[in-house]
Structures are given as structure tokens and as C-alpha cells.
Amino acid sequence: MILNGLGGQTLTRQHALNSAALMNAAQPEYLATLVVSFPKGEARLRTNFPGWEPLSVVGLMQEMELFLSALDLKRTVFRSDHASNWLVLRGTLGADKPRLLHELRAAIVAPEAAPLRPAWARGL
């Protein structure tokens, strides 16, 4: 399980690349992502990380694109379909990686045309 957006704006690149390196080393059978959320508020996080700023929806997709691009997984079932995810992605890495990256890149370029989950349906 990877928490997309956990690094915030400042550490987004580091978070994506380090998460991918960890998954590449582990070669998991199953990999899923959630979007970091704070149903009880961000105060606890901000106590220890006062400069943390959340990513925008496009920023979250850009982080996911960097993460997926850096993955070198052979036969990992990938799911990014939890209610917290704005864009639903499902596939098997490495077979479906080009398709997943294509879907992400299209959503980054034209988020208004992408099949994004409405905020009310995210259940958070």
C-alpha cells in the first residue's frame, strides 16, 4: 500500500521515487494506492510537519505518473481504485504499464475530460 500525496508539495518527487524503489526491491504480488487523507483533520500531521501542503488533484496524478514510470515490476496486480483515488486505475504491472501511464497522462493534460471520481463519491 502506497499513500499517494504523503510527501506533500515539497517532497512529492522524493516520495514517488523512493516508493517506487521500495516496490521494485520487494516485487510484490499486489500493490495498491490510496490518496492521503485526514478525516479527523490535519492538525496531528502539521504538528510534526508544519510546512506540509497537500497536492492538488493534478499534482496527485503527476506524482502517480512519476511513481508508475519508475516501477519495474514483472507481474504485480495493481489497483488504484479505493474511494480516495480520483482516477481509477487497474492493471497488471508490467503488462499494463503503458496503458496505465497513457490514462494518467491524458488525465493530467485534460483533467476536465478525464473520468475522475466526483468529490462527493470519494467517501471521505
Tab-separated table of C-alpha atoms in Angstrom:
chain	number	residue	atom	x	y	z
A	1	MET	CA	0.000	0.000	0.000
A	2	ILE	CA	1.360	3.376	-1.044
A	3	LEU	CA	-0.146	6.670	0.118
A	4	ASN	CA	-0.158	8.960	-2.889
A	5	GLY	CA	0.405	12.566	-1.789
A	6	LEU	CA	2.018	11.810	1.567
A	7	GLY	CA	5.119	13.874	0.748
A	8	GLY	CA	3.037	16.954	0.064
A	9	GLN	CA	4.182	19.580	-2.402
A	10	THR	CA	7.768	19.747	-1.167
A	11	LEU	CA	8.596	16.036	-1.129
A	12	THR	CA	6.332	14.729	-3.902
A	13	ARG	CA	9.190	13.707	-6.226
A	14	GLN	CA	11.189	12.085	-3.432
A	15	HIS	CA	8.101	10.247	-2.189
A	16	ALA	CA	7.246	8.887	-5.659
A	17	LEU	CA	10.779	7.735	-6.458
A	18	ASN	CA	11.503	6.234	-3.039
A	19	SER	CA	8.153	4.416	-3.044
A	20	ALA	CA	8.930	3.002	-6.500
A	21	ALA	CA	12.412	1.909	-5.382
A	22	LEU	CA	10.895	0.093	-2.416
A	23	MET	CA	8.328	-1.673	-4.607
A	24	ASN	CA	10.984	-2.587	-7.187
A	25	ALA	CA	13.066	-4.195	-4.454
A	26	ALA	CA	10.074	-6.032	-2.980
A	27	GLN	CA	8.454	-7.180	-6.270
A	28	PRO	CA	5.062	-7.550	-4.533
A	29	GLU	CA	2.286	-9.747	-5.899
A	30	TYR	CA	-0.229	-6.978	-5.167
A	31	LEU	CA	0.211	-3.209	-4.984
A	32	ALA	CA	-2.477	-0.661	-4.191
A	33	THR	CA	-2.520	3.086	-3.708
A	34	LEU	CA	-4.665	5.377	-1.625
A	35	VAL	CA	-4.653	9.153	-1.542
A	36	VAL	CA	-3.520	10.505	1.791
A	37	SER	CA	-6.488	11.956	3.650
A	38	PHE	CA	-7.254	13.245	7.093
A	39	PRO	CA	-10.858	12.501	8.055
A	40	LYS	CA	-10.159	13.829	11.562
A	41	GLY	CA	-8.165	16.839	10.364
A	42	GLU	CA	-4.561	17.606	9.507
A	43	ALA	CA	-3.556	19.032	12.920
A	44	ARG	CA	-1.631	15.951	14.041
A	45	LEU	CA	0.439	15.865	10.835
A	46	ARG	CA	1.055	19.601	10.885
A	47	THR	CA	2.389	19.414	14.446
A	48	ASN	CA	5.421	17.500	13.178
A	49	PHE	CA	5.457	18.804	9.591
A	50	PRO	CA	4.260	22.432	9.768
A	51	GLY	CA	5.242	23.224	6.159
A	52	TRP	CA	3.347	20.301	4.643
A	53	GLU	CA	0.928	21.345	1.909
A	54	PRO	CA	-1.361	18.887	0.117
A	55	LEU	CA	-1.158	18.218	-3.594
A	56	SER	CA	-3.865	19.311	-5.999
A	57	VAL	CA	-5.751	16.656	-7.959
A	58	VAL	CA	-3.410	17.202	-10.914
A	59	GLY	CA	-0.425	17.134	-8.546
A	60	LEU	CA	-1.599	13.765	-7.207
A	61	MET	CA	-1.831	12.410	-10.743
A	62	GLN	CA	1.621	13.785	-11.582
A	63	GLU	CA	3.053	12.051	-8.531
A	64	MET	CA	1.325	8.817	-9.564
A	65	GLU	CA	2.729	9.158	-13.092
A	66	LEU	CA	6.267	9.537	-11.739
A	67	PHE	CA	5.736	6.587	-9.373
A	68	LEU	CA	4.383	4.296	-12.113
A	69	SER	CA	7.084	5.390	-14.566
A	70	ALA	CA	9.791	4.394	-12.096
A	71	LEU	CA	8.295	0.974	-11.360
A	72	ASP	CA	9.985	-2.108	-12.789
A	73	LEU	CA	7.542	-4.801	-11.728
A	74	LYS	CA	7.088	-8.019	-13.645
A	75	ARG	CA	3.745	-9.498	-12.571
A	76	THR	CA	2.206	-7.304	-9.900
A	77	VAL	CA	-1.535	-6.787	-9.682
A	78	PHE	CA	-2.001	-3.023	-9.399
A	79	ARG	CA	-5.065	-1.282	-8.034
A	80	SER	CA	-5.654	2.405	-7.541
A	81	ASP	CA	-9.397	2.146	-7.134
A	82	HIS	CA	-10.058	2.947	-3.474
A	83	ALA	CA	-12.642	5.664	-2.822
A	84	SER	CA	-9.816	8.089	-2.028
A	85	ASN	CA	-8.401	7.877	-5.567
A	86	TRP	CA	-9.626	10.498	-8.024
A	87	LEU	CA	-8.718	8.436	-11.097
A	88	VAL	CA	-9.415	4.717	-11.021
A	89	LEU	CA	-6.531	2.638	-12.373
A	90	ARG	CA	-6.412	-1.171	-12.564
A	91	GLY	CA	-3.989	-3.497	-14.255
A	92	THR	CA	-1.055	-5.838	-14.006
A	93	LEU	CA	2.445	-4.412	-13.957
A	94	GLY	CA	4.422	-4.785	-16.219
A	95	ALA	CA	1.875	-5.843	-18.946
A	96	ASP	CA	-0.493	-2.896	-18.451
A	97	LYS	CA	2.018	-0.208	-17.513
A	98	PRO	CA	1.887	1.580	-20.922
A	99	ARG	CA	-1.923	1.740	-20.797
A	100	LEU	CA	-1.960	2.972	-17.192
A	101	LEU	CA	0.585	5.679	-17.992
A	102	HIS	CA	-1.425	6.694	-21.063
A	103	GLU	CA	-4.603	7.046	-18.949
A	104	LEU	CA	-2.748	9.081	-16.336
A	105	ARG	CA	-1.066	11.366	-18.847
A	106	ALA	CA	-4.347	12.021	-20.631
A	107	ALA	CA	-5.964	12.931	-17.300
A	108	ILE	CA	-3.079	15.263	-16.408
A	109	VAL	CA	-3.330	17.102	-19.736
A	110	ALA	CA	-7.130	17.366	-19.682
A	111	PRO	CA	-8.498	16.700	-16.187
A	112	GLU	CA	-11.860	18.182	-17.162
A	113	ALA	CA	-12.277	15.398	-19.758
A	114	ALA	CA	-10.956	12.580	-17.552
A	115	PRO	CA	-13.233	10.098	-15.795
A	116	LEU	CA	-12.380	11.496	-12.357
A	117	ARG	CA	-14.390	10.380	-9.354
A	118	PRO	CA	-16.548	13.267	-8.103
A	119	ALA	CA	-15.552	14.652	-4.707
A	120	TRP	CA	-18.901	13.590	-3.206
A	121	ALA	CA	-18.258	9.970	-4.251
A	122	ARG	CA	-14.859	9.759	-2.595
A	123	GLY	CA	-16.468	8.879	0.738
A	124	LEU	CA	-14.017	10.878	2.814
